[in-house]
Amino acid sequence: MDPTSPFPRLTGSADVAVRPARPEDAAAIARVQAVTWRTAYRAVLPAEVLDTWDDDAVTTSWRAAVTAPPTPAHGVLVALEQDSVVGFAAYGPPELGAGEAPHPAGPTTEVAALLVEPRWGRRGHGSRLLAAVADLARGTGAARLQTWLLEEDRASADFFESAGWGRDGWVRTLDTGSAPLREVRWHALLEGADE
């Protein structure tokens, strides 16, 4: 292990790794998102979201997230199986909800997305991505991580719960144009943070 690497815990073998996304990864990130949403979320997401999917627009959006993040605290990581992008995580500072004060433990980093293409699931890619986000957040002084999960997304809830996360009591409803979607916020304190 290279002690000067900013990603000390990211590799498990020569065939798998996590690294910062590059502009040329944008199409692969969009593909992973499309496949995952169509496979794992078809019953939850409104049909029009999936039916009107625009690969070029989503790829452009991910390229912008990689090349011109809104702040230095935003980032995108990719999980690799050999040379193929099989998952990704996007993170950054959260937006506070109405009436919400900053968490007393200290600064928070939000995991805006963490997806692994279903056929590559159960190989540790999600755990490596989550560990990498935690390492990077800790390096910026964050004391806490949070994410929003669809209320019906039991698989993601089980994953985050197995990593030591829990619900923090916040719920929001997204207006999708058809049926509203409820999301529940999950969180975890980083090592060394006091609750």
PDB file of N, CA and C in Angstrom, residues 94-98 100-103 108 110-111 144-151 165-172 182-188:
ATOM      1  N   PRO A  94     -24.265  18.689   1.653  1.00  0.00           N
ATOM      2  CA  PRO A  94     -25.719  18.612   1.519  1.00  0.00           C
ATOM      3  C   PRO A  94     -26.367  19.989   1.564  1.00  0.00           C
ATOM      4  N   GLU A  95     -27.570  20.057   1.035  1.00  0.00           N
ATOM      5  CA  GLU A  95     -28.399  21.246   1.206  1.00  0.00           C
ATOM      6  C   GLU A  95     -29.244  21.023   2.449  1.00  0.00           C
ATOM      7  N   LEU A  96     -29.285  22.001   3.340  1.00  0.00           N
ATOM      8  CA  LEU A  96     -30.097  21.867   4.544  1.00  0.00           C
ATOM      9  C   LEU A  96     -31.567  22.055   4.202  1.00  0.00           C
ATOM     10  N   GLY A  97     -32.415  21.233   4.813  1.00  0.00           N
ATOM     11  CA  GLY A  97     -33.851  21.363   4.627  1.00  0.00           C
ATOM     12  C   GLY A  97     -34.391  22.547   5.401  1.00  0.00           C
ATOM     13  N   ALA A  98     -35.619  22.918   5.100  1.00  0.00           N
ATOM     14  CA  ALA A  98     -36.261  24.031   5.801  1.00  0.00           C
ATOM     15  C   ALA A  98     -36.313  23.732   7.296  1.00  0.00           C
ATOM     16  N   GLU A 100     -33.828  23.155   9.226  1.00  0.00           N
ATOM     17  CA  GLU A 100     -32.780  22.237   9.665  1.00  0.00           C
ATOM     18  C   GLU A 100     -31.499  23.002   9.997  1.00  0.00           C
ATOM     19  N   ALA A 101     -30.952  22.724  11.160  1.00  0.00           N
ATOM     20  CA  ALA A 101     -29.677  23.312  11.566  1.00  0.00           C
ATOM     21  C   ALA A 101     -28.554  22.345  11.208  1.00  0.00           C
ATOM     22  N   PRO A 102     -27.332  22.837  11.056  1.00  0.00           N
ATOM     23  CA  PRO A 102     -26.217  21.919  10.827  1.00  0.00           C
ATOM     24  C   PRO A 102     -26.145  20.886  11.959  1.00  0.00           C
ATOM     25  N   HIS A 103     -25.677  19.694  11.630  1.00  0.00           N
ATOM     26  CA  HIS A 103     -25.606  18.627  12.621  1.00  0.00           C
ATOM     27  C   HIS A 103     -24.601  18.994  13.712  1.00  0.00           C
ATOM     28  N   THR A 108     -21.049  17.787   7.326  1.00  0.00           N
ATOM     29  CA  THR A 108     -21.607  16.575   6.736  1.00  0.00           C
ATOM     30  C   THR A 108     -21.247  16.508   5.258  1.00  0.00           C
ATOM     31  N   GLU A 110     -22.690  14.492   1.857  1.00  0.00           N
ATOM     32  CA  GLU A 110     -23.824  13.697   1.386  1.00  0.00           C
ATOM     33  C   GLU A 110     -23.408  12.787   0.245  1.00  0.00           C
ATOM     34  N   VAL A 111     -23.803  11.530   0.338  1.00  0.00           N
ATOM     35  CA  VAL A 111     -23.646  10.581  -0.761  1.00  0.00           C
ATOM     36  C   VAL A 111     -24.881  10.779  -1.634  1.00  0.00           C
ATOM     37  N   ARG A 144     -19.614  13.527   9.508  1.00  0.00           N
ATOM     38  CA  ARG A 144     -20.833  12.743   9.315  1.00  0.00           C
ATOM     39  C   ARG A 144     -21.091  12.560   7.820  1.00  0.00           C
ATOM     40  N   LEU A 145     -21.690  11.419   7.469  1.00  0.00           N
ATOM     41  CA  LEU A 145     -22.161  11.156   6.107  1.00  0.00           C
ATOM     42  C   LEU A 145     -23.669  11.003   6.146  1.00  0.00           C
ATOM     43  N   GLN A 146     -24.325  11.355   5.051  1.00  0.00           N
ATOM     44  CA  GLN A 146     -25.758  11.135   4.951  1.00  0.00           C
ATOM     45  C   GLN A 146     -26.116  10.801   3.507  1.00  0.00           C
ATOM     46  N   THR A 147     -27.281  10.195   3.337  1.00  0.00           N
ATOM     47  CA  THR A 147     -27.805   9.910   2.004  1.00  0.00           C
ATOM     48  C   THR A 147     -29.319   9.823   2.088  1.00  0.00           C
ATOM     49  N   TRP A 148     -29.976  10.062   0.966  1.00  0.00           N
ATOM     50  CA  TRP A 148     -31.426   9.916   0.865  1.00  0.00           C
ATOM     51  C   TRP A 148     -31.712   8.639   0.081  1.00  0.00           C
ATOM     52  N   LEU A 149     -32.603   7.786   0.626  1.00  0.00           N
ATOM     53  CA  LEU A 149     -32.993   6.548  -0.036  1.00  0.00           C
ATOM     54  C   LEU A 149     -34.495   6.527  -0.246  1.00  0.00           C
ATOM     55  N   LEU A 150     -34.914   5.994  -1.385  1.00  0.00           N
ATOM     56  CA  LEU A 150     -36.340   5.806  -1.605  1.00  0.00           C
ATOM     57  C   LEU A 150     -36.890   4.926  -0.495  1.00  0.00           C
ATOM     58  N   GLU A 151     -38.028   5.308   0.036  1.00  0.00           N
ATOM     59  CA  GLU A 151     -38.607   4.576   1.164  1.00  0.00           C
ATOM     60  C   GLU A 151     -38.802   3.093   0.839  1.00  0.00           C
ATOM     61  N   TRP A 165     -25.045   2.403   9.237  1.00  0.00           N
ATOM     62  CA  TRP A 165     -25.864   3.601   9.097  1.00  0.00           C
ATOM     63  C   TRP A 165     -27.239   3.375   9.717  1.00  0.00           C
ATOM     64  N   GLY A 166     -27.939   4.485  10.013  1.00  0.00           N
ATOM     65  CA  GLY A 166     -29.308   4.414  10.513  1.00  0.00           C
ATOM     66  C   GLY A 166     -30.115   5.597  10.019  1.00  0.00           C
ATOM     67  N   ARG A 167     -31.409   5.484  10.132  1.00  0.00           N
ATOM     68  CA  ARG A 167     -32.294   6.597   9.764  1.00  0.00           C
ATOM     69  C   ARG A 167     -32.094   7.735  10.763  1.00  0.00           C
ATOM     70  N   ASP A 168     -32.176   8.973  10.267  1.00  0.00           N
ATOM     71  CA  ASP A 168     -31.997  10.099  11.193  1.00  0.00           C
ATOM     72  C   ASP A 168     -33.292  10.858  11.465  1.00  0.00           C
ATOM     73  N   GLY A 169     -34.412  10.361  10.948  1.00  0.00           N
ATOM     74  CA  GLY A 169     -35.709  10.957  11.249  1.00  0.00           C
ATOM     75  C   GLY A 169     -36.243  11.918  10.200  1.00  0.00           C
ATOM     76  N   TRP A 170     -35.426  12.288   9.198  1.00  0.00           N
ATOM     77  CA  TRP A 170     -35.891  13.207   8.158  1.00  0.00           C
ATOM     78  C   TRP A 170     -36.491  12.424   6.997  1.00  0.00           C
ATOM     79  N   VAL A 171     -37.610  12.930   6.475  1.00  0.00           N
ATOM     80  CA  VAL A 171     -38.298  12.341   5.322  1.00  0.00           C
ATOM     81  C   VAL A 171     -38.646  13.481   4.376  1.00  0.00           C
ATOM     82  N   ARG A 172     -38.574  13.213   3.073  1.00  0.00           N
ATOM     83  CA  ARG A 172     -38.997  14.223   2.102  1.00  0.00           C
ATOM     84  C   ARG A 172     -39.791  13.526   0.997  1.00  0.00           C
ATOM     85  N   ARG A 182     -41.431   9.118  -1.800  1.00  0.00           N
ATOM     86  CA  ARG A 182     -40.944   9.453  -0.455  1.00  0.00           C
ATOM     87  C   ARG A 182     -39.531   8.927  -0.297  1.00  0.00           C
ATOM     88  N   GLU A 183     -38.675   9.787   0.274  1.00  0.00           N
ATOM     89  CA  GLU A 183     -37.308   9.402   0.583  1.00  0.00           C
ATOM     90  C   GLU A 183     -37.058   9.566   2.075  1.00  0.00           C
ATOM     91  N   VAL A 184     -36.241   8.676   2.606  1.00  0.00           N
ATOM     92  CA  VAL A 184     -35.861   8.688   4.009  1.00  0.00           C
ATOM     93  C   VAL A 184     -34.362   8.959   4.069  1.00  0.00           C
ATOM     94  N   ARG A 185     -33.949   9.800   5.014  1.00  0.00           N
ATOM     95  CA  ARG A 185     -32.529  10.108   5.116  1.00  0.00           C
ATOM     96  C   ARG A 185     -31.850   9.168   6.112  1.00  0.00           C
ATOM     97  N   TRP A 186     -30.699   8.661   5.688  1.00  0.00           N
ATOM     98  CA  TRP A 186     -29.864   7.793   6.506  1.00  0.00           C
ATOM     99  C   TRP A 186     -28.560   8.520   6.792  1.00  0.00           C
ATOM    100  N   HIS A 187     -27.895   8.163   7.897  1.00  0.00           N
ATOM    101  CA  HIS A 187     -26.647   8.839   8.227  1.00  0.00           C
ATOM    102  C   HIS A 187     -25.736   7.929   9.044  1.00  0.00           C
ATOM    103  N   ALA A 188     -24.481   8.331   9.116  1.00  0.00           N
ATOM    104  CA  ALA A 188     -23.487   7.658   9.952  1.00  0.00           C
ATOM    105  C   ALA A 188     -22.443   8.688  10.368  1.00  0.00           C
TER     106      ALA A 188
END
